[in-house]
PDB file of C-alpha atoms and ligand atoms in Angstrom:
ATOM      1  CA  MET A  16      10.774 -57.756 -15.487  1.00  0.00           C
ATOM      2  CA  ASN A  17       9.101 -58.537 -18.768  1.00  0.00           C
ATOM      3  CA  ALA A  18       9.047 -56.169 -21.733  1.00  0.00           C
ATOM      4  CA  ILE A  19       5.734 -54.532 -20.820  1.00  0.00           C
ATOM      5  CA  GLN A  20       6.887 -53.857 -17.273  1.00  0.00           C
ATOM      6  CA  THR A  21      10.120 -52.384 -18.580  1.00  0.00           C
ATOM      7  CA  HIS A  22       8.232 -50.059 -20.912  1.00  0.00           C
ATOM      8  CA  LEU A  23       5.875 -49.001 -18.152  1.00  0.00           C
ATOM      9  CA  GLU A  24       8.726 -48.280 -15.751  1.00  0.00           C
ATOM     10  CA  SER A  25      10.624 -46.247 -18.275  1.00  0.00           C
ATOM     11  CA  ILE A  26       7.586 -44.125 -19.082  1.00  0.00           C
ATOM     12  CA  ARG A  27       6.900 -43.581 -15.411  1.00  0.00           C
ATOM     13  CA  ALA A  28      10.481 -42.451 -14.975  1.00  0.00           C
ATOM     14  CA  THR A  29      10.025 -39.679 -17.534  1.00  0.00           C
ATOM     15  CA  ILE A  30       6.671 -38.432 -16.275  1.00  0.00           C
ATOM     16  CA  PRO A  31       6.795 -35.680 -13.661  1.00  0.00           C
ATOM     17  CA  GLN A  32       5.069 -36.059 -10.313  1.00  0.00           C
ATOM     18  CA  GLY A  33       1.482 -34.975 -10.453  1.00  0.00           C
ATOM     19  CA  VAL A  34       0.904 -36.323 -13.953  1.00  0.00           C
ATOM     20  CA  GLU A  35      -1.419 -39.316 -13.997  1.00  0.00           C
ATOM     21  CA  LEU A  36      -0.567 -42.147 -16.363  1.00  0.00           C
ATOM     22  CA  VAL A  37      -3.569 -43.974 -17.796  1.00  0.00           C
ATOM     23  CA  ALA A  38      -2.349 -47.269 -19.260  1.00  0.00           C
ATOM     24  CA  VAL A  39      -4.488 -47.727 -22.369  1.00  0.00           C
ATOM     25  CA  SER A  40      -5.120 -51.464 -22.471  1.00  0.00           C
ATOM     26  CA  LYS A  41      -7.792 -51.650 -25.187  1.00  0.00           C
ATOM     27  CA  PHE A  42      -7.305 -54.681 -27.444  1.00  0.00           C
ATOM     28  CA  HIS A  43      -4.662 -56.089 -25.118  1.00  0.00           C
ATOM     29  CA  PRO A  44      -5.315 -59.252 -23.114  1.00  0.00           C
ATOM     30  CA  ILE A  45      -6.021 -59.540 -19.411  1.00  0.00           C
ATOM     31  CA  GLU A  46      -2.628 -61.144 -18.793  1.00  0.00           C
ATOM     32  CA  GLU A  47      -0.868 -58.019 -19.997  1.00  0.00           C
ATOM     33  CA  ILE A  48      -2.961 -55.827 -17.734  1.00  0.00           C
ATOM     34  CA  LYS A  49      -2.043 -58.078 -14.796  1.00  0.00           C
ATOM     35  CA  THR A  50       1.590 -57.630 -15.578  1.00  0.00           C
ATOM     36  CA  CYS A  51       1.200 -53.869 -15.155  1.00  0.00           C
ATOM     37  CA  TYR A  52      -0.933 -54.328 -12.070  1.00  0.00           C
ATOM     38  CA  GLU A  53       1.850 -56.381 -10.472  1.00  0.00           C
ATOM     39  CA  ILE A  54       4.171 -53.406 -10.557  1.00  0.00           C
ATOM     40  CA  GLY A  55       1.627 -51.038  -9.122  1.00  0.00           C
ATOM     41  CA  GLN A  56      -0.315 -49.663 -12.103  1.00  0.00           C
ATOM     42  CA  ARG A  57      -3.935 -49.112 -11.064  1.00  0.00           C
ATOM     43  CA  CYS A  58      -5.357 -46.827 -13.738  1.00  0.00           C
ATOM     44  CA  PHE A  59      -6.314 -48.330 -17.099  1.00  0.00           C
ATOM     45  CA  GLY A  60      -8.092 -46.927 -20.136  1.00  0.00           C
ATOM     46  CA  GLU A  61     -10.543 -48.832 -22.332  1.00  0.00           C
ATOM     47  CA  SER A  62     -12.763 -47.746 -25.179  1.00  0.00           C
ATOM     48  CA  HIS A  63     -15.218 -50.574 -25.788  1.00  0.00           C
ATOM     49  CA  GLU A  64     -17.900 -51.417 -23.307  1.00  0.00           C
ATOM     50  CA  GLN A  65     -18.075 -55.172 -23.936  1.00  0.00           C
ATOM     51  CA  GLU A  66     -14.348 -55.636 -23.774  1.00  0.00           C
ATOM     52  CA  LEU A  67     -14.192 -53.568 -20.593  1.00  0.00           C
ATOM     53  CA  ARG A  68     -17.032 -55.562 -19.014  1.00  0.00           C
ATOM     54  CA  ILE A  69     -15.099 -58.802 -19.380  1.00  0.00           C
ATOM     55  CA  LYS A  70     -11.857 -57.334 -18.095  1.00  0.00           C
ATOM     56  CA  GLN A  71     -13.517 -55.602 -15.171  1.00  0.00           C
ATOM     57  CA  GLN A  72     -15.096 -58.860 -14.033  1.00  0.00           C
ATOM     58  CA  GLU A  73     -11.820 -60.760 -14.179  1.00  0.00           C
ATOM     59  CA  LEU A  74      -9.454 -58.217 -12.704  1.00  0.00           C
ATOM     60  CA  PRO A  75      -9.025 -56.798  -9.173  1.00  0.00           C
ATOM     61  CA  ASN A  76     -11.524 -54.297  -7.823  1.00  0.00           C
ATOM     62  CA  ASP A  77      -9.018 -51.625  -6.976  1.00  0.00           C
ATOM     63  CA  ILE A  78      -8.373 -50.852 -10.641  1.00  0.00           C
ATOM     64  CA  ALA A  79      -9.575 -47.408 -11.696  1.00  0.00           C
ATOM     65  CA  TRP A  80     -11.102 -47.912 -15.136  1.00  0.00           C
ATOM     66  CA  HIS A  81     -11.263 -44.880 -17.392  1.00  0.00           C
ATOM     67  CA  PHE A  82     -13.560 -44.977 -20.374  1.00  0.00           C
ATOM     68  CA  ILE A  83     -11.641 -43.082 -23.042  1.00  0.00           C
ATOM     69  CA  GLY A  84     -13.537 -43.828 -26.251  1.00  0.00           C
ATOM     70  CA  HIS A  85     -16.757 -42.656 -27.794  1.00  0.00           C
ATOM     71  CA  LEU A  86     -19.550 -43.917 -25.541  1.00  0.00           C
ATOM     72  CA  GLN A  87     -23.045 -44.588 -26.810  1.00  0.00           C
ATOM     73  CA  ALA A  88     -25.760 -43.458 -24.414  1.00  0.00           C
ATOM     74  CA  ASN A  89     -27.348 -46.919 -24.385  1.00  0.00           C
ATOM     75  CA  LYS A  90     -24.096 -48.426 -23.031  1.00  0.00           C
ATOM     76  CA  VAL A  91     -23.778 -46.142 -20.033  1.00  0.00           C
ATOM     77  CA  LYS A  92     -25.907 -48.379 -17.824  1.00  0.00           C
ATOM     78  CA  TYR A  93     -23.400 -51.219 -18.088  1.00  0.00           C
ATOM     79  CA  ILE A  94     -20.400 -49.257 -16.866  1.00  0.00           C
ATOM     80  CA  ALA A  95     -22.155 -46.940 -14.396  1.00  0.00           C
ATOM     81  CA  PRO A  96     -21.754 -49.316 -11.422  1.00  0.00           C
ATOM     82  CA  TYR A  97     -17.967 -49.288 -11.487  1.00  0.00           C
ATOM     83  CA  ILE A  98     -16.428 -46.818 -13.947  1.00  0.00           C
ATOM     84  CA  SER A  99     -13.961 -44.446 -12.357  1.00  0.00           C
ATOM     85  CA  MET A 100     -13.941 -41.734 -15.015  1.00  0.00           C
ATOM     86  CA  ILE A 101     -15.654 -41.150 -18.355  1.00  0.00           C
ATOM     87  CA  GLU A 102     -13.164 -39.113 -20.342  1.00  0.00           C
ATOM     88  CA  ALA A 103     -14.900 -38.562 -23.631  1.00  0.00           C
ATOM     89  CA  VAL A 104     -18.215 -36.902 -22.875  1.00  0.00           C
ATOM     90  CA  ASP A 105     -19.038 -35.398 -26.244  1.00  0.00           C
ATOM     91  CA  THR A 106     -22.729 -34.441 -25.993  1.00  0.00           C
ATOM     92  CA  TYR A 107     -24.988 -33.013 -23.330  1.00  0.00           C
ATOM     93  CA  LYS A 108     -27.334 -35.932 -23.926  1.00  0.00           C
ATOM     94  CA  LEU A 109     -24.569 -38.330 -22.894  1.00  0.00           C
ATOM     95  CA  LEU A 110     -23.807 -36.313 -19.766  1.00  0.00           C
ATOM     96  CA  LYS A 111     -27.495 -36.468 -18.772  1.00  0.00           C
ATOM     97  CA  GLU A 112     -27.586 -40.216 -19.296  1.00  0.00           C
ATOM     98  CA  ILE A 113     -24.446 -40.700 -17.191  1.00  0.00           C
ATOM     99  CA  ASN A 114     -26.081 -38.607 -14.478  1.00  0.00           C
ATOM    100  CA  LYS A 115     -29.225 -40.734 -14.583  1.00  0.00           C
ATOM    101  CA  GLN A 116     -27.404 -44.051 -14.426  1.00  0.00           C
ATOM    102  CA  ALA A 117     -24.971 -42.851 -11.742  1.00  0.00           C
ATOM    103  CA  ALA A 118     -27.908 -41.791  -9.570  1.00  0.00           C
ATOM    104  CA  LYS A 119     -29.385 -45.302  -9.832  1.00  0.00           C
ATOM    105  CA  HIS A 120     -26.215 -46.628  -8.229  1.00  0.00           C
ATOM    106  CA  ASN A 121     -25.887 -43.813  -5.699  1.00  0.00           C
ATOM    107  CA  ARG A 122     -22.663 -42.779  -7.342  1.00  0.00           C
ATOM    108  CA  VAL A 123     -21.161 -39.544  -8.590  1.00  0.00           C
ATOM    109  CA  ILE A 124     -19.229 -40.257 -11.774  1.00  0.00           C
ATOM    110  CA  ASP A 125     -16.228 -38.150 -12.725  1.00  0.00           C
ATOM    111  CA  CYS A 126     -16.395 -36.894 -16.310  1.00  0.00           C
ATOM    112  CA  LEU A 127     -14.250 -34.934 -18.721  1.00  0.00           C
ATOM    113  CA  LEU A 128     -15.610 -32.920 -21.610  1.00  0.00           C
ATOM    114  CA  GLU A 129     -13.971 -33.979 -24.838  1.00  0.00           C
ATOM    115  CA  ILE A 130     -13.069 -31.004 -26.937  1.00  0.00           C
ATOM    116  CA  HIS A 131     -12.349 -31.165 -30.609  1.00  0.00           C
ATOM    117  CA  ILE A 132      -9.315 -29.145 -31.546  1.00  0.00           C
ATOM    118  CA  ALA A 133      -7.628 -31.441 -34.049  1.00  0.00           C
ATOM    119  CA  LYS A 134      -7.818 -30.836 -37.771  1.00  0.00           C
ATOM    120  CA  GLU A 135      -9.316 -34.252 -38.531  1.00  0.00           C
ATOM    121  CA  GLU A 136     -13.007 -34.124 -39.357  1.00  0.00           C
ATOM    122  CA  THR A 137     -13.989 -37.477 -37.955  1.00  0.00           C
ATOM    123  CA  LYS A 138     -13.105 -37.027 -34.330  1.00  0.00           C
ATOM    124  CA  TYR A 139     -15.811 -36.629 -31.717  1.00  0.00           C
ATOM    125  CA  GLY A 140     -16.052 -33.835 -29.225  1.00  0.00           C
ATOM    126  CA  PHE A 141     -17.323 -30.345 -28.509  1.00  0.00           C
ATOM    127  CA  SER A 142     -15.916 -27.425 -30.404  1.00  0.00           C
ATOM    128  CA  PRO A 143     -14.518 -24.841 -27.988  1.00  0.00           C
ATOM    129  CA  GLU A 144     -17.543 -22.693 -28.813  1.00  0.00           C
ATOM    130  CA  SER A 145     -20.122 -25.389 -28.113  1.00  0.00           C
ATOM    131  CA  CYS A 146     -18.286 -26.260 -24.912  1.00  0.00           C
ATOM    132  CA  ARG A 147     -18.556 -22.627 -23.781  1.00  0.00           C
ATOM    133  CA  GLU A 148     -22.239 -22.597 -24.685  1.00  0.00           C
ATOM    134  CA  LEU A 149     -22.915 -25.762 -22.733  1.00  0.00           C
ATOM    135  CA  LEU A 150     -21.365 -24.371 -19.572  1.00  0.00           C
ATOM    136  CA  ALA A 151     -22.893 -20.933 -20.029  1.00  0.00           C
ATOM    137  CA  GLY A 152     -26.316 -22.564 -20.279  1.00  0.00           C
ATOM    138  CA  GLY A 153     -26.009 -23.629 -16.650  1.00  0.00           C
ATOM    139  CA  GLU A 154     -28.389 -26.590 -16.961  1.00  0.00           C
ATOM    140  CA  TRP A 155     -25.509 -28.969 -16.216  1.00  0.00           C
ATOM    141  CA  LYS A 156     -25.379 -27.658 -12.659  1.00  0.00           C
ATOM    142  CA  GLU A 157     -28.561 -29.607 -11.943  1.00  0.00           C
ATOM    143  CA  LEU A 158     -26.809 -32.889 -12.691  1.00  0.00           C
ATOM    144  CA  LYS A 159     -25.781 -33.887  -9.201  1.00  0.00           C
ATOM    145  CA  SER A 160     -24.545 -37.371 -10.026  1.00  0.00           C
ATOM    146  CA  VAL A 161     -21.797 -36.313 -12.395  1.00  0.00           C
ATOM    147  CA  ARG A 162     -18.804 -34.193 -11.566  1.00  0.00           C
ATOM    148  CA  LEU A 163     -16.999 -32.335 -14.319  1.00  0.00           C
ATOM    149  CA  ARG A 164     -13.299 -32.767 -13.629  1.00  0.00           C
ATOM    150  CA  GLY A 165     -11.781 -31.115 -16.688  1.00  0.00           C
ATOM    151  CA  LEU A 166     -11.102 -31.469 -20.390  1.00  0.00           C
ATOM    152  CA  MET A 167      -9.856 -34.197 -22.676  1.00  0.00           C
ATOM    153  CA  CYS A 168      -8.587 -33.854 -26.229  1.00  0.00           C
ATOM    154  CA  MET A 169      -6.547 -35.478 -28.953  1.00  0.00           C
ATOM    155  CA  ALA A 170      -4.178 -33.580 -31.193  1.00  0.00           C
ATOM    156  CA  THR A 171      -4.040 -34.087 -34.923  1.00  0.00           C
ATOM    157  CA  ASN A 172      -2.188 -37.256 -35.847  1.00  0.00           C
ATOM    158  CA  THR A 173       0.802 -35.591 -37.489  1.00  0.00           C
ATOM    159  CA  ASP A 174       4.578 -35.315 -37.208  1.00  0.00           C
ATOM    160  CA  ASN A 175       4.266 -31.552 -37.200  1.00  0.00           C
ATOM    161  CA  THR A 176       5.164 -30.866 -33.585  1.00  0.00           C
ATOM    162  CA  SER A 177       4.418 -27.170 -33.732  1.00  0.00           C
ATOM    163  CA  GLN A 178       0.887 -27.968 -34.842  1.00  0.00           C
ATOM    164  CA  ILE A 179       0.500 -30.516 -32.039  1.00  0.00           C
ATOM    165  CA  ARG A 180       1.802 -27.999 -29.527  1.00  0.00           C
ATOM    166  CA  SER A 181      -0.480 -25.238 -30.723  1.00  0.00           C
ATOM    167  CA  GLU A 182      -3.487 -27.552 -30.419  1.00  0.00           C
ATOM    168  CA  PHE A 183      -2.535 -28.436 -26.850  1.00  0.00           C
ATOM    169  CA  GLN A 184      -2.059 -24.734 -26.145  1.00  0.00           C
ATOM    170  CA  LEU A 185      -5.622 -24.088 -27.304  1.00  0.00           C
ATOM    171  CA  ALA A 186      -6.848 -26.825 -24.984  1.00  0.00           C
ATOM    172  CA  LEU A 187      -4.948 -25.315 -22.059  1.00  0.00           C
ATOM    173  CA  GLN A 188      -6.325 -21.845 -22.776  1.00  0.00           C
ATOM    174  CA  LEU A 189      -9.854 -23.188 -22.874  1.00  0.00           C
ATOM    175  CA  PHE A 190      -9.279 -25.121 -19.657  1.00  0.00           C
ATOM    176  CA  LYS A 191      -8.088 -21.965 -17.896  1.00  0.00           C
ATOM    177  CA  GLU A 192     -10.957 -19.917 -19.245  1.00  0.00           C
ATOM    178  CA  LEU A 193     -13.590 -22.420 -18.115  1.00  0.00           C
ATOM    179  CA  LYS A 194     -11.880 -22.958 -14.793  1.00  0.00           C
ATOM    180  CA  SER A 195     -11.997 -19.286 -13.938  1.00  0.00           C
ATOM    181  CA  ALA A 196     -15.519 -18.771 -15.289  1.00  0.00           C
ATOM    182  CA  TYR A 197     -17.251 -21.783 -13.715  1.00  0.00           C
ATOM    183  CA  PHE A 198     -14.969 -23.682 -11.354  1.00  0.00           C
ATOM    184  CA  SER A 199     -12.752 -21.134  -9.642  1.00  0.00           C
ATOM    185  CA  GLY A 200     -12.063 -22.375  -6.170  1.00  0.00           C
ATOM    186  CA  GLU A 201     -13.264 -25.867  -7.097  1.00  0.00           C
ATOM    187  CA  ASP A 202     -10.165 -28.001  -6.666  1.00  0.00           C
ATOM    188  CA  TYR A 203     -11.783 -30.974  -8.382  1.00  0.00           C
ATOM    189  CA  PHE A 204     -11.826 -29.244 -11.769  1.00  0.00           C
ATOM    190  CA  ASN A 205      -8.183 -30.037 -12.345  1.00  0.00           C
ATOM    191  CA  VAL A 206      -7.808 -32.667 -15.095  1.00  0.00           C
ATOM    192  CA  LYS A 207      -6.089 -31.789 -18.365  1.00  0.00           C
ATOM    193  CA  SER A 208      -6.134 -35.036 -20.305  1.00  0.00           C
ATOM    194  CA  TRP A 209      -3.997 -34.744 -23.388  1.00  0.00           C
ATOM    195  CA  GLY A 210      -1.098 -36.793 -24.713  1.00  0.00           C
ATOM    196  CA  MET A 211      -0.811 -40.310 -26.161  1.00  0.00           C
ATOM    197  CA  THR A 212       2.152 -42.432 -27.187  1.00  0.00           C
ATOM    198  CA  HIS A 213       3.441 -40.190 -29.950  1.00  0.00           C
ATOM    199  CA  ASP A 214       2.813 -36.849 -28.271  1.00  0.00           C
ATOM    200  CA  TYR A 215       2.624 -37.234 -24.496  1.00  0.00           C
ATOM    201  CA  LYS A 216       5.995 -35.568 -23.944  1.00  0.00           C
ATOM    202  CA  PHE A 217       4.823 -32.432 -25.748  1.00  0.00           C
ATOM    203  CA  ALA A 218       1.481 -32.662 -24.012  1.00  0.00           C
ATOM    204  CA  ILE A 219       3.112 -32.544 -20.589  1.00  0.00           C
ATOM    205  CA  GLU A 220       5.212 -29.571 -21.651  1.00  0.00           C
ATOM    206  CA  GLU A 221       1.965 -27.924 -22.740  1.00  0.00           C
ATOM    207  CA  GLY A 222       0.258 -28.363 -19.403  1.00  0.00           C
ATOM    208  CA  SER A 223      -1.238 -31.857 -19.462  1.00  0.00           C
ATOM    209  CA  ASN A 224      -1.442 -33.620 -16.102  1.00  0.00           C
ATOM    210  CA  HIS A 225      -3.138 -36.775 -17.378  1.00  0.00           C
ATOM    211  CA  VAL A 226      -1.712 -38.796 -20.259  1.00  0.00           C
ATOM    212  CA  ARG A 227      -3.271 -41.813 -21.958  1.00  0.00           C
ATOM    213  CA  VAL A 228      -0.549 -44.127 -23.221  1.00  0.00           C
ATOM    214  CA  GLY A 229      -1.136 -47.491 -24.884  1.00  0.00           C
ATOM    215  CA  THR A 230       1.295 -48.458 -27.637  1.00  0.00           C
ATOM    216  CA  ALA A 231       4.425 -47.335 -25.793  1.00  0.00           C
ATOM    217  CA  ILE A 232       3.530 -49.713 -22.951  1.00  0.00           C
ATOM    218  CA  PHE A 233       1.875 -52.693 -24.634  1.00  0.00           C
ATOM    219  CA  GLY A 234       3.157 -52.483 -28.194  1.00  0.00           C
ATOM    220  CA  ALA A 235       1.030 -52.188 -31.311  1.00  0.00           C
ATOM    221  CA  ARG A 236      -2.616 -53.213 -31.154  1.00  0.00           C
ATOM    222  CA  THR A 237      -3.961 -55.861 -33.489  1.00  0.00           C
ATOM    223  CA  TYR A 238      -7.567 -54.981 -34.195  1.00  0.00           C
TER     224      TYR A 238
HETATM  225  C1  PLP B  18      -6.242 -45.605 -28.091  1.00  0.00           C
HETATM  226  C2  PLP B  18      -6.280 -44.299 -27.407  1.00  0.00           C
HETATM  227  C3  PLP B  18      -5.150 -43.784 -26.724  1.00  0.00           C
HETATM  228  C4  PLP B  18      -3.808 -44.489 -26.686  1.00  0.00           C
HETATM  229  O1  PLP B  18      -3.151 -44.375 -27.901  1.00  0.00           O
HETATM  230  P1  PLP B  18      -1.622 -44.838 -28.089  1.00  0.00           P
HETATM  231  O2  PLP B  18      -1.212 -44.146 -29.322  1.00  0.00           O
HETATM  232  O3  PLP B  18      -1.641 -46.321 -28.225  1.00  0.00           O
HETATM  233  O4  PLP B  18      -0.876 -44.390 -26.891  1.00  0.00           O
HETATM  234  C5  PLP B  18      -5.292 -42.586 -26.053  1.00  0.00           C
HETATM  235  N1  PLP B  18      -6.452 -41.901 -26.060  1.00  0.00           N
HETATM  236  C6  PLP B  18      -7.539 -42.351 -26.702  1.00  0.00           C
HETATM  237  C7  PLP B  18      -8.781 -41.543 -26.675  1.00  0.00           C
HETATM  238  C8  PLP B  18      -7.490 -43.548 -27.410  1.00  0.00           C
HETATM  239  O5  PLP B  18      -8.590 -43.978 -28.054  1.00  0.00           O
END
């Protein structure tokens, strides 16, 4: 086993059953993705459309690619044919565009609503209030080529674990609220995507079942 495989195995060993591990491979070369693929990893996260396009063309078709970054509406058409999940839907306009492009390919694309709970100003996403408003509006129900699977969020980048935990708790509360208001009995609304390298252990303790881990697997990114 090489170092990346060792890291991947040790993370897998600490993650409970039922928690999906998205290996965040952005800025890492195709060879390193292959190394994970060889030991069974099939779910990878990328955040730039052009980089993803190249990797998707070169790598096996049974990889589930998750788009985890901010996605511009004019880029949706490029990933619509193959993307497995779009995790960072942060406007209704984007959701409509995904729906339109998915329909062109006779697909239904799984999406998560990105909610903004962190303290940082610059992050994308719906506030809990605007997320509630979107769902209450009901218009989204007409979008038959997207399927809302759950919520995604990032905690504040801090060493203050109680702050991180309380942000994840807010996300979980919102998830439960929306689930019971709009998706009760819909098994597919079941994705709670929170937790990255520095906080995925807390995230899982706070109800996450979908963690997005890059650095702990591949090492630091060079941008
Ligand atoms: C880059 C990225 C990650 C992975 O971050 P690491 O700290 O390397 O684990 C997770 N989620 C999103 C949205 C990202 O952009």
